[in-house]
Coordinates of C-alpha atoms and ligand atoms in Angstrom, one line a residue:
M4 CA 0.0 0.0 0.0
V5 CA 1.3 3.4 -0.9
L6 CA 1.8 5.7 2.1
G7 CA -0.8 8.4 2.2
D8 CA -3.1 7.1 -0.5
L9 CA -6.2 7.1 1.8
G10 CA -5.8 10.8 2.4
V11 CA -4.9 12.8 5.4
A12 CA -5.5 11.7 9.0
V13 CA -5.1 14.1 11.9
V14 CA -4.6 12.7 15.4
I15 CA -5.5 15.1 18.3
E16 CA -4.4 13.4 21.5
D17 CA -2.4 14.7 24.5
D18 CA -1.2 11.3 25.7
D19 CA 2.1 10.6 24.0
D20 CA 1.8 6.8 24.0
V21 CA -1.8 6.9 22.6
R22 CA -0.8 9.5 20.1
N23 CA 2.1 7.5 18.8
L24 CA 0.0 4.4 18.6
L25 CA -2.7 6.1 16.6
D26 CA -0.1 7.6 14.4
A27 CA 1.4 4.2 13.7
V28 CA -1.9 2.5 13.1
L29 CA -3.2 5.1 10.7
Q30 CA 0.1 5.2 8.8
Q31 CA 0.0 1.5 8.4
A32 CA -3.6 1.7 7.2
G33 CA -2.4 4.1 4.4
F34 CA -3.0 7.6 5.7
E35 CA -0.7 10.6 5.7
V36 CA -0.7 11.3 9.4
H37 CA -0.3 14.6 11.3
S38 CA -0.8 15.0 15.0
A39 CA -1.4 17.6 17.7
A40 CA -1.2 17.4 21.4
T41 CA -3.7 20.2 22.3
G42 CA -7.1 21.1 21.1
R43 CA -6.2 24.4 19.6
D44 CA -3.3 23.0 17.7
G45 CA -5.5 20.2 16.5
V46 CA -8.0 22.6 15.0
D47 CA -5.1 24.4 13.2
V48 CA -3.6 21.2 11.9
A49 CA -7.0 19.9 10.7
R50 CA -7.5 23.1 8.8
L51 CA -4.0 23.4 7.4
R52 CA -3.7 19.8 6.3
Q53 CA -7.3 19.5 5.1
A54 CA -7.9 16.4 7.1
N55 CA -10.1 13.6 5.7
V56 CA -10.2 11.7 9.0
I57 CA -9.7 13.0 12.5
T58 CA -9.3 11.1 15.7
L59 CA -10.2 13.3 18.6
D60 CA -9.5 12.7 22.3
V61 CA -12.2 14.1 24.6
G62 CA -9.9 15.1 27.5
L63 CA -7.4 17.6 26.2
P64 CA -5.3 20.1 28.2
D65 CA -6.7 23.3 26.8
I66 CA -10.1 23.0 25.2
D67 CA -12.0 19.8 25.4
G68 CA -12.8 17.5 22.5
F69 CA -16.3 18.7 22.1
E70 CA -15.2 22.3 21.7
V71 CA -12.5 21.1 19.2
L72 CA -15.2 19.2 17.3
R73 CA -17.5 22.3 17.2
R74 CA -14.7 24.4 15.8
I75 CA -13.6 21.8 13.2
R76 CA -17.2 21.5 12.0
Q77 CA -17.2 25.1 11.0
F78 CA -14.8 24.4 8.2
S79 CA -14.5 20.7 7.7
D80 CA -16.7 17.7 7.1
A81 CA -13.9 15.3 7.8
Y82 CA -14.9 11.9 9.4
V83 CA -14.4 12.3 13.1
V84 CA -13.9 9.5 15.5
M85 CA -13.9 10.6 19.2
L86 CA -11.9 8.7 21.8
T87 CA -13.4 8.6 25.2
G88 CA -12.5 7.1 28.5
R89 CA -14.2 3.9 29.7
N90 CA -16.7 5.6 31.9
E91 CA -17.7 8.5 29.7
E92 CA -20.9 7.2 28.1
L93 CA -22.7 10.5 28.5
D94 CA -19.8 12.1 26.6
T95 CA -20.4 9.6 23.9
I96 CA -23.9 10.8 23.4
T97 CA -22.7 14.4 23.4
A98 CA -20.1 13.5 20.8
L99 CA -22.6 12.1 18.3
Q100 CA -24.9 15.0 18.9
G101 CA -22.0 17.3 18.2
G102 CA -21.3 15.9 14.8
A103 CA -18.8 13.1 15.4
D104 CA -19.2 10.0 13.1
D105 CA -18.1 7.4 15.6
Y106 CA -16.5 7.0 18.9
I107 CA -14.1 4.5 20.4
I108 CA -13.8 3.7 24.1
K109 CA -10.2 3.6 25.4
P110 CA -8.3 1.4 25.7
F111 CA -9.0 0.2 22.1
R112 CA -7.5 -2.4 19.9
P113 CA -5.7 -1.2 16.7
R114 CA -7.8 -3.7 14.7
E115 CA -11.0 -2.1 16.0
L116 CA -9.9 1.4 15.1
R117 CA -9.0 0.3 11.6
A118 CA -12.3 -1.5 11.2
R119 CA -14.3 1.4 12.4
I120 CA -12.4 3.9 10.1
S121 CA -12.7 1.7 7.1
A122 CA -16.4 1.1 7.7
M123 CA -16.9 4.9 8.1
M124 CA -15.0 5.8 4.9
R125 CA -16.9 3.3 2.7
R126 CA -20.0 5.5 3.0
P127 CA -20.1 8.7 1.0
R128 CA -20.7 11.9 2.8
Q129 CA -24.1 13.3 2.1
G130 CA -23.9 16.0 -0.5
A131 CA -20.2 15.2 -1.1
V132 CA -18.7 17.3 -3.9
G133 CA -17.6 15.6 -7.1
E134 CA -19.2 12.2 -6.4
P135 CA -17.1 9.9 -8.5
E136 CA -19.9 7.7 -9.8
A137 CA -22.3 10.4 -10.9
P138 CA -22.9 10.3 -14.6
V139 CA -21.6 13.2 -16.6
G140 CA -24.1 15.5 -18.3
S141 CA -27.8 15.2 -18.2
P142 CA -29.4 12.0 -17.1
P143 CA -30.5 9.7 -19.9
E144 CA -34.2 9.6 -20.8
P145 CA -36.1 6.8 -19.0
G146 CA -36.3 3.8 -21.2
S147 CA -33.5 4.9 -23.5
A148 CA -30.6 2.5 -24.3
A149 CA -28.3 4.6 -22.1
A150 CA -30.6 4.2 -19.1
G151 CA -30.5 0.5 -19.5
S152 CA -26.8 0.1 -20.1
A153 CA -25.4 2.8 -17.8
R154 CA -25.5 2.4 -14.1
R155 CA -28.9 1.8 -12.6
A156 CA -30.8 4.9 -11.6
G157 CA -31.0 5.5 -7.8
T158 CA -34.2 4.5 -6.0
V159 CA -36.4 7.1 -4.4
L160 CA -38.3 5.8 -1.4
H161 CA -41.5 7.7 -0.5
H162 CA -43.3 7.5 2.8
N163 CA -45.9 9.9 4.2
G164 CA -44.5 12.9 2.5
L165 CA -40.9 11.9 2.9
A166 CA -38.7 11.2 -0.1
L167 CA -35.3 9.5 0.3
D168 CA -33.0 9.2 -2.7
T169 CA -30.5 6.4 -2.3
E170 CA -28.3 7.6 -5.1
T171 CA -27.8 11.2 -4.1
R172 CA -28.2 10.3 -0.4
T173 CA -30.6 13.1 0.1
V174 CA -33.9 13.3 2.0
A175 CA -36.7 15.8 1.5
L176 CA -39.8 16.3 3.5
R177 CA -42.6 17.7 1.2
G178 CA -40.0 19.0 -1.1
T179 CA -37.8 20.6 1.6
P180 CA -34.4 19.1 1.9
L181 CA -33.3 17.8 5.3
G182 CA -29.7 18.0 6.4
L183 CA -29.1 14.5 7.8
T184 CA -25.8 13.1 9.0
R185 CA -24.5 9.9 7.5
S186 CA -25.7 7.8 10.4
E187 CA -29.2 9.4 10.4
F188 CA -29.5 8.8 6.7
D189 CA -28.5 5.2 6.9
L190 CA -30.9 4.5 9.8
L191 CA -33.8 6.2 8.0
H192 CA -32.9 4.3 4.8
E193 CA -32.9 1.0 6.7
L194 CA -36.3 1.6 8.2
L195 CA -37.9 3.0 5.0
R196 CA -36.8 0.0 2.9
G197 CA -38.0 -2.4 5.6
T198 CA -41.7 -2.1 4.8
G199 CA -42.7 -2.0 8.4
A200 CA -40.6 -4.9 9.8
V201 CA -39.2 -4.3 13.3
R202 CA -35.5 -3.5 13.4
T203 CA -33.8 -4.3 16.7
R204 CA -31.4 -1.8 18.2
A205 CA -28.6 -4.3 17.5
D206 CA -29.5 -4.5 13.8
L207 CA -29.4 -0.7 13.7
V208 CA -26.0 -0.6 15.3
R209 CA -24.7 -2.7 12.4
V210 CA -26.3 -0.4 10.0
V211 CA -24.5 2.6 11.5
R212 CA -21.3 0.6 11.4
G213 CA -21.7 0.0 7.7
E214 CA -22.5 -3.7 8.2
Y215 CA -18.8 -4.2 8.5
Y216 CA -19.2 -6.2 11.7
R217 CA -20.6 -9.7 11.5
E218 CA -23.6 -11.0 13.3
D219 CA -21.6 -12.3 16.2
T220 CA -19.9 -9.0 16.9
Y221 CA -20.2 -7.8 20.5
I222 CA -22.6 -4.8 20.7
S223 CA -22.5 -2.8 23.8
E224 CA -25.2 -0.9 25.6
A225 CA -23.4 2.3 24.7
D226 CA -23.7 1.3 21.0
E227 CA -27.4 0.8 21.4
R228 CA -27.8 4.0 23.2
A229 CA -26.0 5.8 20.4
V230 CA -28.6 4.5 18.0
E231 CA -31.3 5.9 20.2
V232 CA -29.6 9.3 20.1
H233 CA -29.5 9.2 16.3
I234 CA -33.1 8.3 16.2
G235 CA -33.9 11.1 18.6
N236 CA -32.0 13.5 16.3
L237 CA -33.9 12.2 13.3
R238 CA -37.2 12.7 15.0
R239 CA -36.3 16.3 15.8
K240 CA -35.3 17.0 12.2
L241 CA -38.4 15.3 10.9
R242 CA -40.5 17.2 13.4
E243 CA -42.1 13.9 14.3
D244 CA -45.1 14.0 16.6
P245 CA -44.2 11.5 19.3
Q246 CA -47.9 10.9 20.0
D247 CA -48.7 10.2 16.4
P248 CA -45.5 9.3 14.5
R249 CA -45.6 9.3 10.7
W250 CA -42.3 7.5 10.3
L251 CA -40.4 6.2 13.3
V252 CA -42.3 4.0 15.8
T253 CA -40.6 2.8 18.9
V254 CA -41.1 -0.9 19.7
R255 CA -40.6 -0.9 23.4
G256 CA -37.7 -3.1 24.6
V257 CA -36.9 -4.1 21.0
G258 CA -36.1 -1.4 18.6
Y259 CA -37.9 0.5 15.9
R260 CA -40.2 0.1 12.9
L261 CA -41.7 2.2 10.1
A262 CA -45.1 3.7 10.8
P263 CA -47.8 2.6 8.4
K264 CA -48.5 4.5 5.2
R265 CA -51.2 7.0 5.5
A266 CA -53.7 8.3 3.0
E267 CA -52.6 11.8 2.2
Ligands
LIG317 CA1 -6.4 12.9 27.1

């Protein structure tokens, strides 16, 4: 593997040992790695190097990881993995609400970090610029030879006024686009294509992880709680009425399912 061919990773971590480990693991995985030992430096390095992936420690000596994330999100849509201490589950929730893509609880295994990052990067960013697979020029007429031979058109799933386009990875509610995160999009997609079947929280954890992990992978309570947070964020963006949901129904103790279709 050519060094740096996966793009730029920035490690923001004040513990020298952990920083060196992250640096080594990411270099081996194929990233060009830069690192910083404080939050402010981390923000600068992420901006200067135009990071594609950032690992971000929560406990930093100057400003904490959440503040770093907030600042980074003002100029970057890099994939961000937050690293939290073992007993910081509440922080985990805050991280996901603040725009992190994933989190890892320390101490972590290098293999786990690599797996999480590669799962994360296999999913395109919503509204990513210059999507490599997008056809050039105007789309072919439906039914034309080009439409049949070129790549299949994306599917648009409709449900109670909501339209989800799997090709452009965009969602609109009665024509108004909704800004969803990658995880929110993937969860909504999973439920919309499920035609009302119940999805357990564990199923949805795998969806968020990009189905990278196999059926027998350990799923922690924190992972399931993270799914609940994503669903909560989705409900807020959808302006879902909890008494009378149009899309996301909680199945107590199990997970979620899609609300039935309504006559409009
Ligand atoms: Ca630290």
